[in-house]
mmCIF file of C-alpha atoms in Angstrom:
data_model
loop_
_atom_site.group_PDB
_atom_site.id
_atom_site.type_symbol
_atom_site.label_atom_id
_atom_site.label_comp_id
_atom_site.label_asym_id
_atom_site.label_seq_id
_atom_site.Cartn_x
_atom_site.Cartn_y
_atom_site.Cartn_z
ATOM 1 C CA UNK A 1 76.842 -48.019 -60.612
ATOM 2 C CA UNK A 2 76.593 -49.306 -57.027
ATOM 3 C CA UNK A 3 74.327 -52.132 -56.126
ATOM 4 C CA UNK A 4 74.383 -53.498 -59.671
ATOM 5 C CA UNK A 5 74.229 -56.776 -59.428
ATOM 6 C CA UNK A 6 71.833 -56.892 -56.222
ATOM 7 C CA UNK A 7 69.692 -54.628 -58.774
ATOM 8 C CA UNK A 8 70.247 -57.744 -61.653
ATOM 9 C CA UNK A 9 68.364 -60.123 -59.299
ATOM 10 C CA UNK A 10 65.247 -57.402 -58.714
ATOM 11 C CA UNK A 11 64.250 -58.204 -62.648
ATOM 12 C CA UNK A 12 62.898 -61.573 -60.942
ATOM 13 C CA UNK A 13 59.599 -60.116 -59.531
ATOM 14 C CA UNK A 14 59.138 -62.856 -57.042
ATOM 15 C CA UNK A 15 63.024 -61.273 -55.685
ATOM 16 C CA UNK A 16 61.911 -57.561 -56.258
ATOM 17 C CA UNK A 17 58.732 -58.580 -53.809
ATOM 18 C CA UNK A 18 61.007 -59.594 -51.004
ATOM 19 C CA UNK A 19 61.320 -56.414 -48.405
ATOM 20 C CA UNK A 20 64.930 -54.550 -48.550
ATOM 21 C CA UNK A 21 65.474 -55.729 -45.005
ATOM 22 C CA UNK A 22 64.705 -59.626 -45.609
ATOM 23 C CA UNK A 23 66.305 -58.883 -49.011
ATOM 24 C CA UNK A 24 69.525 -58.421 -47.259
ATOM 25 C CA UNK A 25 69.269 -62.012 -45.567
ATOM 26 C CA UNK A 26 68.976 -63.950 -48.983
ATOM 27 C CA UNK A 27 71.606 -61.965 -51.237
ATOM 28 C CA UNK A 28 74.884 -63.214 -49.657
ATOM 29 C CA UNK A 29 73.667 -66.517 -50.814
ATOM 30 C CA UNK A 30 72.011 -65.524 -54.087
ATOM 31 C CA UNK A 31 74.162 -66.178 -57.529
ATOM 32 C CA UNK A 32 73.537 -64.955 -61.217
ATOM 33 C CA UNK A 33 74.774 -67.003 -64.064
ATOM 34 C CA UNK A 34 74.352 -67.459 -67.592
ATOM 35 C CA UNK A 35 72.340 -70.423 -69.104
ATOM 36 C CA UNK A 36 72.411 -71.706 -71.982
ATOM 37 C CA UNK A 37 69.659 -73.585 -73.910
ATOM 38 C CA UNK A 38 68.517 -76.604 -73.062
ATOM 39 C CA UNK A 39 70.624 -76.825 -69.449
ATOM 40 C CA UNK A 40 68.965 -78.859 -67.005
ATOM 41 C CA UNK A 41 68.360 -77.028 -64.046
ATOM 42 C CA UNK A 42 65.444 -79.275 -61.870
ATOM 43 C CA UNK A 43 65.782 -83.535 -62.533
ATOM 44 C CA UNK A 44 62.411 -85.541 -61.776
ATOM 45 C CA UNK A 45 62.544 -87.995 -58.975
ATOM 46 C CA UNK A 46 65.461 -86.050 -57.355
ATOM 47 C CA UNK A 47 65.969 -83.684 -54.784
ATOM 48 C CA UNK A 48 65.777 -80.257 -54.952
ATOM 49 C CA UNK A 49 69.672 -78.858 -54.572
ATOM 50 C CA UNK A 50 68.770 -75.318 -55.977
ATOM 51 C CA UNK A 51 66.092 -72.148 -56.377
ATOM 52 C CA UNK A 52 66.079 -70.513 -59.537
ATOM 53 C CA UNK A 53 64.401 -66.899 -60.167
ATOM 54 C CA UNK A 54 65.141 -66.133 -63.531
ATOM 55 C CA UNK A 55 65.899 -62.486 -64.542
ATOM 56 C CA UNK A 56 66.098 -63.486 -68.222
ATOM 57 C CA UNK A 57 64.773 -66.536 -69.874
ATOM 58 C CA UNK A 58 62.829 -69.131 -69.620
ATOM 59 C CA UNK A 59 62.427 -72.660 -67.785
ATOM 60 C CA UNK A 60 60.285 -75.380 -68.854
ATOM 61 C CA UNK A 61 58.760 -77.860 -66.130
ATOM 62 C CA UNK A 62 58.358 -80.819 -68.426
ATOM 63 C CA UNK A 63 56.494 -83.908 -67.114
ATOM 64 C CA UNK A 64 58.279 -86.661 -68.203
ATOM 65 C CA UNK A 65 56.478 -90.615 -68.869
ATOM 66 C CA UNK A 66 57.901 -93.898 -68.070
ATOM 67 C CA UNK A 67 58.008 -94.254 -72.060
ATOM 68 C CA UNK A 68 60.531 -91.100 -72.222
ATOM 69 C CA UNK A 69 57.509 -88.723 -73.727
ATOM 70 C CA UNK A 70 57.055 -85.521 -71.994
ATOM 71 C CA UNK A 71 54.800 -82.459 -72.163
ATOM 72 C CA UNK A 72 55.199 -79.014 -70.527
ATOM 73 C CA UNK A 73 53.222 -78.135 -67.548
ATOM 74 C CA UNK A 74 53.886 -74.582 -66.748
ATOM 75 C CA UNK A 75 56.671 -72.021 -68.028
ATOM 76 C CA UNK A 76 58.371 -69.582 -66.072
ATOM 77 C CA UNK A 77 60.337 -66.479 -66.861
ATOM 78 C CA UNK A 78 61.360 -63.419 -64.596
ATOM 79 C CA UNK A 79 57.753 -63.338 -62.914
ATOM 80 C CA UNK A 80 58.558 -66.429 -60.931
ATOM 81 C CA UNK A 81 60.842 -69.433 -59.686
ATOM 82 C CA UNK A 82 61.790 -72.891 -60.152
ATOM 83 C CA UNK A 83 62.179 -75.458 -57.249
ATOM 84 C CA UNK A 84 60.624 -72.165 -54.454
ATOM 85 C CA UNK A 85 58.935 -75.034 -52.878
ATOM 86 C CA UNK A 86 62.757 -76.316 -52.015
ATOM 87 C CA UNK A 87 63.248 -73.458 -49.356
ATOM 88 C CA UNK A 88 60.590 -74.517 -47.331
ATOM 89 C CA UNK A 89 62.083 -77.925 -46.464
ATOM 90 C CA UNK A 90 63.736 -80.843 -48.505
ATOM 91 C CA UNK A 91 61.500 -81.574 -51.459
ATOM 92 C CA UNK A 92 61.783 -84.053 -54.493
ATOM 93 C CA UNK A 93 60.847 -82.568 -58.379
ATOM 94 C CA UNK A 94 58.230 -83.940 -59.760
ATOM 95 C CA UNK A 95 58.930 -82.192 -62.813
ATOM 96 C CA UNK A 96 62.406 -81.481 -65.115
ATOM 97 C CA UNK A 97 63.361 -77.965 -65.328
ATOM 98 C CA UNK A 98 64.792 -77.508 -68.686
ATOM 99 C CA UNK A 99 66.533 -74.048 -69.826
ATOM 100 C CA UNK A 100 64.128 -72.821 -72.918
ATOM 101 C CA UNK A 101 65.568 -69.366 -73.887
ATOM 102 C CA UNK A 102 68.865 -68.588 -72.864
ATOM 103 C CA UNK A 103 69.125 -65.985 -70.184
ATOM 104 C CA UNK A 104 70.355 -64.716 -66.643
ATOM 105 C CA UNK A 105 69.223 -66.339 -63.714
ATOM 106 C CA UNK A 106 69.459 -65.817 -59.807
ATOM 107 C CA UNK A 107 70.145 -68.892 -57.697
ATOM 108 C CA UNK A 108 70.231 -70.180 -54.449
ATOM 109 C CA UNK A 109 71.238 -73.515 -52.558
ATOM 110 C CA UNK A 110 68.041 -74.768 -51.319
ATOM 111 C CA UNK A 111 68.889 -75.167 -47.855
ATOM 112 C CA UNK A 112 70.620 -71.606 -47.753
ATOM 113 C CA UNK A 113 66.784 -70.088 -48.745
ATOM 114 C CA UNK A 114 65.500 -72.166 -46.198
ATOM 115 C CA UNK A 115 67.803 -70.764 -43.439
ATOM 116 C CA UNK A 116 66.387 -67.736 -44.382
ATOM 117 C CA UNK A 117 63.277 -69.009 -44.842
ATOM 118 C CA UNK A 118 63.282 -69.910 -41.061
ATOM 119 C CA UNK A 119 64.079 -66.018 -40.183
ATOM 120 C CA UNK A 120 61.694 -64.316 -42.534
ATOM 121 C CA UNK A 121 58.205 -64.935 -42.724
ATOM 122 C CA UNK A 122 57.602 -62.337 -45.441
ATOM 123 C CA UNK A 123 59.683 -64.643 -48.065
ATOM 124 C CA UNK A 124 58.286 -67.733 -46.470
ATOM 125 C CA UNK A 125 54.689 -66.157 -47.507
ATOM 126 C CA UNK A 126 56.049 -65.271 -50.671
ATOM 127 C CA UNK A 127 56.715 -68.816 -51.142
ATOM 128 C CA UNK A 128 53.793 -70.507 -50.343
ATOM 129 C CA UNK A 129 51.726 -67.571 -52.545
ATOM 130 C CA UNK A 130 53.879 -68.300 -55.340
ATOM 131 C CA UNK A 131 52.921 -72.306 -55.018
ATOM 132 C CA UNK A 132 49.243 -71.723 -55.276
ATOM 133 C CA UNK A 133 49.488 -69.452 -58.372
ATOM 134 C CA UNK A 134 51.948 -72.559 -60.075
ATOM 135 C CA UNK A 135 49.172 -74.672 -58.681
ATOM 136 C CA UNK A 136 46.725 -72.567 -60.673
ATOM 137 C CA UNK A 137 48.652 -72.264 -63.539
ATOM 138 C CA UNK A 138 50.075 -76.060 -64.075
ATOM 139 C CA UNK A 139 45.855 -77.792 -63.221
ATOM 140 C CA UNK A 140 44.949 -75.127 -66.407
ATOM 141 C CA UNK A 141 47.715 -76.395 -68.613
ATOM 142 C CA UNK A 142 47.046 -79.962 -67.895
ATOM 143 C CA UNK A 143 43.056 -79.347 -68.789
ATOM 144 C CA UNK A 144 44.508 -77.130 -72.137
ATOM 145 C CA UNK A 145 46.345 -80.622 -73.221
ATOM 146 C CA UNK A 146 43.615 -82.464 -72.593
ATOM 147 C CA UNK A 147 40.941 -80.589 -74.120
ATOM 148 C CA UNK A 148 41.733 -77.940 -77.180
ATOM 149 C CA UNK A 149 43.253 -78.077 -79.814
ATOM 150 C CA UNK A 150 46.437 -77.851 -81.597
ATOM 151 C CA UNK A 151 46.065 -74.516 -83.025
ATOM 152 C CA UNK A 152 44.554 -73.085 -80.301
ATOM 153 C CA UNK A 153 47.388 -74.648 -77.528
ATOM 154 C CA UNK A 154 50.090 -73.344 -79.869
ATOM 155 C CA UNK A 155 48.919 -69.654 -79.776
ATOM 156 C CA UNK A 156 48.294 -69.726 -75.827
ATOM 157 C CA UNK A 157 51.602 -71.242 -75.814
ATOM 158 C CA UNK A 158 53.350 -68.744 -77.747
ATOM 159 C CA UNK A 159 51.774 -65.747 -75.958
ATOM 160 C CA UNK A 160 52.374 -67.203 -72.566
ATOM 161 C CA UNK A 161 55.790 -67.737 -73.143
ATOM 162 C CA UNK A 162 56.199 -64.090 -74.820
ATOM 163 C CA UNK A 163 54.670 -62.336 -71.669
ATOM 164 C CA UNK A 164 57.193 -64.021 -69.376
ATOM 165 C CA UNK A 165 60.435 -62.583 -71.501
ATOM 166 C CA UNK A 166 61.702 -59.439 -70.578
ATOM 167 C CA UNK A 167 60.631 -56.757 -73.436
ATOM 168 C CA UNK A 168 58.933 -58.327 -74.221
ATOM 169 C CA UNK A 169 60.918 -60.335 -77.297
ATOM 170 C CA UNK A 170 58.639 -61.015 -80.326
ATOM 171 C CA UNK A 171 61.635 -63.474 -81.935
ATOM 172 C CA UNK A 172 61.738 -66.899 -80.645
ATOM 173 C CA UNK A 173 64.536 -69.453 -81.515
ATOM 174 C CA UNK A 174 62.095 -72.680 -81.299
ATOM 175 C CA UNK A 175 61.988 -75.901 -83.667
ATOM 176 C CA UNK A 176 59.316 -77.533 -84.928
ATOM 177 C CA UNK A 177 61.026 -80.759 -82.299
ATOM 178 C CA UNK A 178 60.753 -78.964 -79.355
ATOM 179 C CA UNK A 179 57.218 -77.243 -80.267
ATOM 180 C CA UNK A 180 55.987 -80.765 -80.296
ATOM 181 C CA UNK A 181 57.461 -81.938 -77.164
ATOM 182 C CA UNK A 182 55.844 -78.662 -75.202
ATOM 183 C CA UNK A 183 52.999 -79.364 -76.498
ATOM 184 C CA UNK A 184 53.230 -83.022 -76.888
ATOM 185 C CA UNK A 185 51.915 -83.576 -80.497
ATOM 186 C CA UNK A 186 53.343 -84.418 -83.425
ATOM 187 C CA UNK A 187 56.250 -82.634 -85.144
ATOM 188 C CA UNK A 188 54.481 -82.574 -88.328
ATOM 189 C CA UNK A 189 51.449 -81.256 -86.770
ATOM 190 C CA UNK A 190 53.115 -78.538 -85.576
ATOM 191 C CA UNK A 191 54.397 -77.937 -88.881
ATOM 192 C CA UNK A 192 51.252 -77.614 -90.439
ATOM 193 C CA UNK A 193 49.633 -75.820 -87.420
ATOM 194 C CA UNK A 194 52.352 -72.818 -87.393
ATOM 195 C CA UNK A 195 51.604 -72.819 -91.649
ATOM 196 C CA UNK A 196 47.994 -72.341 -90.522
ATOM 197 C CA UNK A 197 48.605 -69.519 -88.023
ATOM 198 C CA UNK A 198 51.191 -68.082 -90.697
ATOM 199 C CA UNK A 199 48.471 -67.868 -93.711
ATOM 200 C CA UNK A 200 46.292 -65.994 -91.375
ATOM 201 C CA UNK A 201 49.252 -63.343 -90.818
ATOM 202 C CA UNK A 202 49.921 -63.809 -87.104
ATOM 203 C CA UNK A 203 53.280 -65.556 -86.931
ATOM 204 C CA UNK A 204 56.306 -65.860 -89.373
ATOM 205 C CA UNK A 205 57.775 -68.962 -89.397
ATOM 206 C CA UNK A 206 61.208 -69.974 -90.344
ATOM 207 C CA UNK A 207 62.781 -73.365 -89.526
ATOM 208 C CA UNK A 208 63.776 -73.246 -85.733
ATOM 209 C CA UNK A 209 62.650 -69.262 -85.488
ATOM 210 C CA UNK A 210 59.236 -68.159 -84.839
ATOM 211 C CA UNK A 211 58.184 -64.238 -84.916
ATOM 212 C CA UNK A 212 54.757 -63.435 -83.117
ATOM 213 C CA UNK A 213 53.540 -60.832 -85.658
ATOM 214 C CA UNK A 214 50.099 -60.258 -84.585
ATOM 215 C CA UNK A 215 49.490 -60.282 -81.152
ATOM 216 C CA UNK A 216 45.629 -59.111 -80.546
ATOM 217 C CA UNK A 217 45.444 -61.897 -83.922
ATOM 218 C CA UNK A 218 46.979 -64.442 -81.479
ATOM 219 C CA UNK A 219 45.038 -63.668 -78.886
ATOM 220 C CA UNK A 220 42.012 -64.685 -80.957
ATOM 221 C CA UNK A 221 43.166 -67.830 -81.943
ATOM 222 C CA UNK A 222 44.026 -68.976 -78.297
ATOM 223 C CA UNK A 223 41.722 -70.766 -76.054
ATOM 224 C CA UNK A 224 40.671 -69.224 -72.917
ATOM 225 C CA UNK A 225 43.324 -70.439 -70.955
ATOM 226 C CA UNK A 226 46.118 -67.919 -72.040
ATOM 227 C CA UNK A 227 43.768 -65.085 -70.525
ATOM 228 C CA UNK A 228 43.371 -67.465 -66.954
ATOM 229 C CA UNK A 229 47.322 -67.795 -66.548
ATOM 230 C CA UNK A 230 48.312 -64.253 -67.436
ATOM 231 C CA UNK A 231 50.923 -63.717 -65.347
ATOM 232 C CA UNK A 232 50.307 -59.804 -64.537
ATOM 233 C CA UNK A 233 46.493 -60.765 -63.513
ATOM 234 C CA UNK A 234 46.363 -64.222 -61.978
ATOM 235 C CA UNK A 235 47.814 -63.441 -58.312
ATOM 236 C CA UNK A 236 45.256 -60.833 -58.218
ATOM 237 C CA UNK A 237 42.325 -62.743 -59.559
ATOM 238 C CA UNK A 238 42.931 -65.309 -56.969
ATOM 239 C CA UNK A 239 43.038 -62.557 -54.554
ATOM 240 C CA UNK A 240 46.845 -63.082 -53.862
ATOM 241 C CA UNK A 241 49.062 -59.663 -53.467
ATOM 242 C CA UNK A 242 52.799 -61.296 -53.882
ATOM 243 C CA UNK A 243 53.933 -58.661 -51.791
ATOM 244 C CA UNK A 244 54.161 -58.922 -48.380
ATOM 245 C CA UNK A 245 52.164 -56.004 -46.277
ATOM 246 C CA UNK B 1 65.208 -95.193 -94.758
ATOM 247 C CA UNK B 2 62.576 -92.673 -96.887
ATOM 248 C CA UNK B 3 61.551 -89.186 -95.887
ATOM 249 C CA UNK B 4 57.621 -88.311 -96.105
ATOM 250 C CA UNK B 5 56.248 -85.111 -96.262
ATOM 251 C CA UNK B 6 52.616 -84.770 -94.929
ATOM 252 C CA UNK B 7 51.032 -81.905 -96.707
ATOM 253 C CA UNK B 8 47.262 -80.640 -96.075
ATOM 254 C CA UNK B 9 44.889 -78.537 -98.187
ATOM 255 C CA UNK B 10 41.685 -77.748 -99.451
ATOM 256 C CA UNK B 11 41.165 -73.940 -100.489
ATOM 257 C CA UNK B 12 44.009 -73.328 -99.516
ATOM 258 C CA UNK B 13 47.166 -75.325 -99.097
ATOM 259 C CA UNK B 14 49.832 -76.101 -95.708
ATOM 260 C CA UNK B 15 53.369 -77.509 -97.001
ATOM 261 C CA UNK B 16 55.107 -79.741 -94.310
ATOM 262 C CA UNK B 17 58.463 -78.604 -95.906
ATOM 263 C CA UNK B 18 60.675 -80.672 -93.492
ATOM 264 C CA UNK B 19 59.128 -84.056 -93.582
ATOM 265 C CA UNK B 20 59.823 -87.324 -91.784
ATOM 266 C CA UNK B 21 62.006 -89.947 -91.878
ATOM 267 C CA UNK B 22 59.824 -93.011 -91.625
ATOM 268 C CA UNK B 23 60.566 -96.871 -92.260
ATOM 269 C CA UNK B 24 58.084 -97.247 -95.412
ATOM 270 C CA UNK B 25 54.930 -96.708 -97.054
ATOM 271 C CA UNK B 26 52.926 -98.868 -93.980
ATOM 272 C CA UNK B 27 55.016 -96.304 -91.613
ATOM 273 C CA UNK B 28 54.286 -92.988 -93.264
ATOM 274 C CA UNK B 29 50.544 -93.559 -93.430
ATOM 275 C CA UNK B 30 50.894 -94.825 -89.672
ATOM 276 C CA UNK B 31 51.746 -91.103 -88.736
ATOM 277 C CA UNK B 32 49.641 -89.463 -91.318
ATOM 278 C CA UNK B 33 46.747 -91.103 -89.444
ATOM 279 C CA UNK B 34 47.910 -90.072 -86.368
ATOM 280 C CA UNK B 35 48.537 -86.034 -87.712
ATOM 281 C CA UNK B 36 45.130 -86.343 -89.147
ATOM 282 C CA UNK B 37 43.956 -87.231 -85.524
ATOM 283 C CA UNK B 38 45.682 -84.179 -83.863
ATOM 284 C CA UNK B 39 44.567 -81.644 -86.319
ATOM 285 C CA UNK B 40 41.427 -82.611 -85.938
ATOM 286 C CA UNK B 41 41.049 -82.750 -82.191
ATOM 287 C CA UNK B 42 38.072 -81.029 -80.478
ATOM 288 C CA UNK B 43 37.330 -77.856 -82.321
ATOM 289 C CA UNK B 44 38.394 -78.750 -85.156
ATOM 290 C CA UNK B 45 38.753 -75.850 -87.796
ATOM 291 C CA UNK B 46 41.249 -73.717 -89.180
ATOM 292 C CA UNK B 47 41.738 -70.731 -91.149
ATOM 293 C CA UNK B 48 37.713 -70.281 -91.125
ATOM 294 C CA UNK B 49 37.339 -74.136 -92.807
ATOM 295 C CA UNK B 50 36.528 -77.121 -90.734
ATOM 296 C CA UNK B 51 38.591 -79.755 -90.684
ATOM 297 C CA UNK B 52 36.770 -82.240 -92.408
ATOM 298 C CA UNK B 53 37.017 -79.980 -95.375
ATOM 299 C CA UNK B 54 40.405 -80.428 -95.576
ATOM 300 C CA UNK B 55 42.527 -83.091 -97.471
ATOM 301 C CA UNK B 56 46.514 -84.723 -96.323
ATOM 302 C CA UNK B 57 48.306 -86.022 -99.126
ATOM 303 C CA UNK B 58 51.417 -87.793 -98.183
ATOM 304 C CA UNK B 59 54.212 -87.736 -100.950
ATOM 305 C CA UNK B 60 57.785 -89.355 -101.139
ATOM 306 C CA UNK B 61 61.059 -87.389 -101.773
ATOM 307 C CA UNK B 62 60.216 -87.164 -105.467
ATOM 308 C CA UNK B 63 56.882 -85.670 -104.941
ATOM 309 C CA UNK B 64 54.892 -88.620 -106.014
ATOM 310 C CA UNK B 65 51.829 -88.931 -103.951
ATOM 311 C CA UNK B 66 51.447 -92.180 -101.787
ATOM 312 C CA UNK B 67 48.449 -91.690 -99.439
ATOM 313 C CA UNK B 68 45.254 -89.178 -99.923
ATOM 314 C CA UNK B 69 43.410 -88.935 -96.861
ATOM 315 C CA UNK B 70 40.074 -86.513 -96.881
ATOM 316 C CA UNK B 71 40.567 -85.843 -93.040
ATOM 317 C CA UNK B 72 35.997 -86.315 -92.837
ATOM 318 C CA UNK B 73 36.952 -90.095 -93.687
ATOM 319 C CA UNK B 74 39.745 -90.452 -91.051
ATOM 320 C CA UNK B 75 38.336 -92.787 -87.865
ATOM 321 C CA UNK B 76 38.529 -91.558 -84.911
ATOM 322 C CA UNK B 77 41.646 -93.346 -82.637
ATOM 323 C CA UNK B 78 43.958 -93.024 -80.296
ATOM 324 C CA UNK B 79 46.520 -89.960 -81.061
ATOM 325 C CA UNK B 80 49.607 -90.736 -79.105
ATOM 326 C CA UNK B 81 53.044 -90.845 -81.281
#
């Protein structure tokens, strides 16, 4: 089994889009470790210290209010990265990156991937095409919040966050608690919403487990902003190719 | 201090199983306002019924109803929690 653990950080597609030869500049520097729900990997208001590409999992950037409140403004799983911006010069988070689902995830010292940065323009490009899609993906959230409904922002949530899990799972461990702060509504609304999507035979719903039992079902009852930030489409709709040429 | 569970229904009927712990009777109907507000936000309509069709009755730990609120009579407000 040679080259197993360079072939662990490859199940980040943002990693696996890097060329073997500029590959070979970032993996002395890259890590993989284990996190556990609910870690804080990014703090708002600070610098960024590290990159994170997860190969498992899934991060949360929550924006968080004055008052404490805080609602989710993009997710990311093994198709992207948290903090990318970070390699391309000293950056502060806007945003807290919070562990959702456990899982493995590459990292890097933010001034190590800008080294490398500075010596390889293909991950440099990566970088900056990764931004705009995040760019794309956070303005749609933000007018989803705003503008549809409960129902409708729990299914796109639930399918978004499926298609950026390696398997993809169908079994989520997610309370009612943390439902309402993604989505930043009530916990009893989300109670009753998830009872609503239940009845109609799309999701089972336990207390703190969630199973997505109807997909195409879920798909229906989303808005039309789970189809805009699909993650295997939007690069290309935008007319972005992550890969270097 | 009291737990309040915030059920829904018309047809048919959506138990809020958990509940809330919530100072009092003033409290509970506080938040139940505030639910009503959420579920009914923009498109209002689920499982093929709108909304307005749909009744929240908020009952104490010993099932004894303490607020009915047909969601068509709830004013419109200011939903943050």
């Amino acid at each position: 089994m040679a080259n197993e653990k360079l072939d662990g950080h490859l199940r980040n597609r943002l990693l696996a889009a890097v060329p073997a030869s500029d590959f070979s500049l970032l993996k002395p520097d890259l890590r993989a470790t284990v996190f556990k729900q609910g870690a804080v990997v990014q703090q708002e208001g600070e610098f960024i210290e590290h990159v994170y590409f997860p190969q498992t999992g899934m991060i949360s950037l929550l924006v968080i209010t004055q008052e404490g409140g805080g609602i989710e403004a993009a997710t990311i799983g093994f198709e992207g990265a948290v903090g990318a911006n970070g390699g391309l010069g000293k950056r502060r988070a806007f945003t807290r990156g919070v562990i959702q689902l456990p899982g493995t995830i590459s990292h890097i010292p933010a001034s190590d991937l800008k080294r490398v940065v500075g010596r390889s323009n293909a991950i440099r490009d990566i970088i900056s095409r990764y931004t705009e899609v995040l760019l794309v993906e956070a303005q749609q959230i933000a007018a989803c919040n705003a503008l549809h409904d409960a129902e409708a922002r729990l299914a796109r949530w639930l399918l978004q966050t499926q298609d950026r899990t390696p398997g993809p799972a169908s079994s989520f461990p997610f309370t009612q608690e943390f439902l309402s702060q993604m989505l930043g509504i009530r916990r009893t609304t989300v109670t009753l919403v998830a009872r609503a999507l239940q009845r109609a035979g799309l999701i089972r719903y336990t207390r703190g487990k969630i199973v997505i039992l109807d997909r195409p079902g879920l798909e229906e009852a989303a808005c039309e902003c789970y189809r805009v930030i699909q993650h295997e489409t939007l690069p290309a709709t935008m007319g972005i190719d992550l890969k270097p040429r | 201090m009291p737990r309040y569970y915030f059920h829904v229904h018309n047809r048919e009927r959506l138990e809020d199983d958990d509940g809330t712990v919530l100072p009092g009777k003033k409290a509970a109907l506080i938040h139940a306002l505030g639910v009503a507000r959420e579920l009914m936000f923009k498109r209002s309509g689920m499982l093929g019924q709108p909304w307005s069709a749909w009744t929240m009755r908020v009952k104490d730990k010993n099932g004894k109803t303490i607020h009915t609120l047909p969601l068509a009579e709830v004013p419109e407000g200011d939903t943050q929690h």
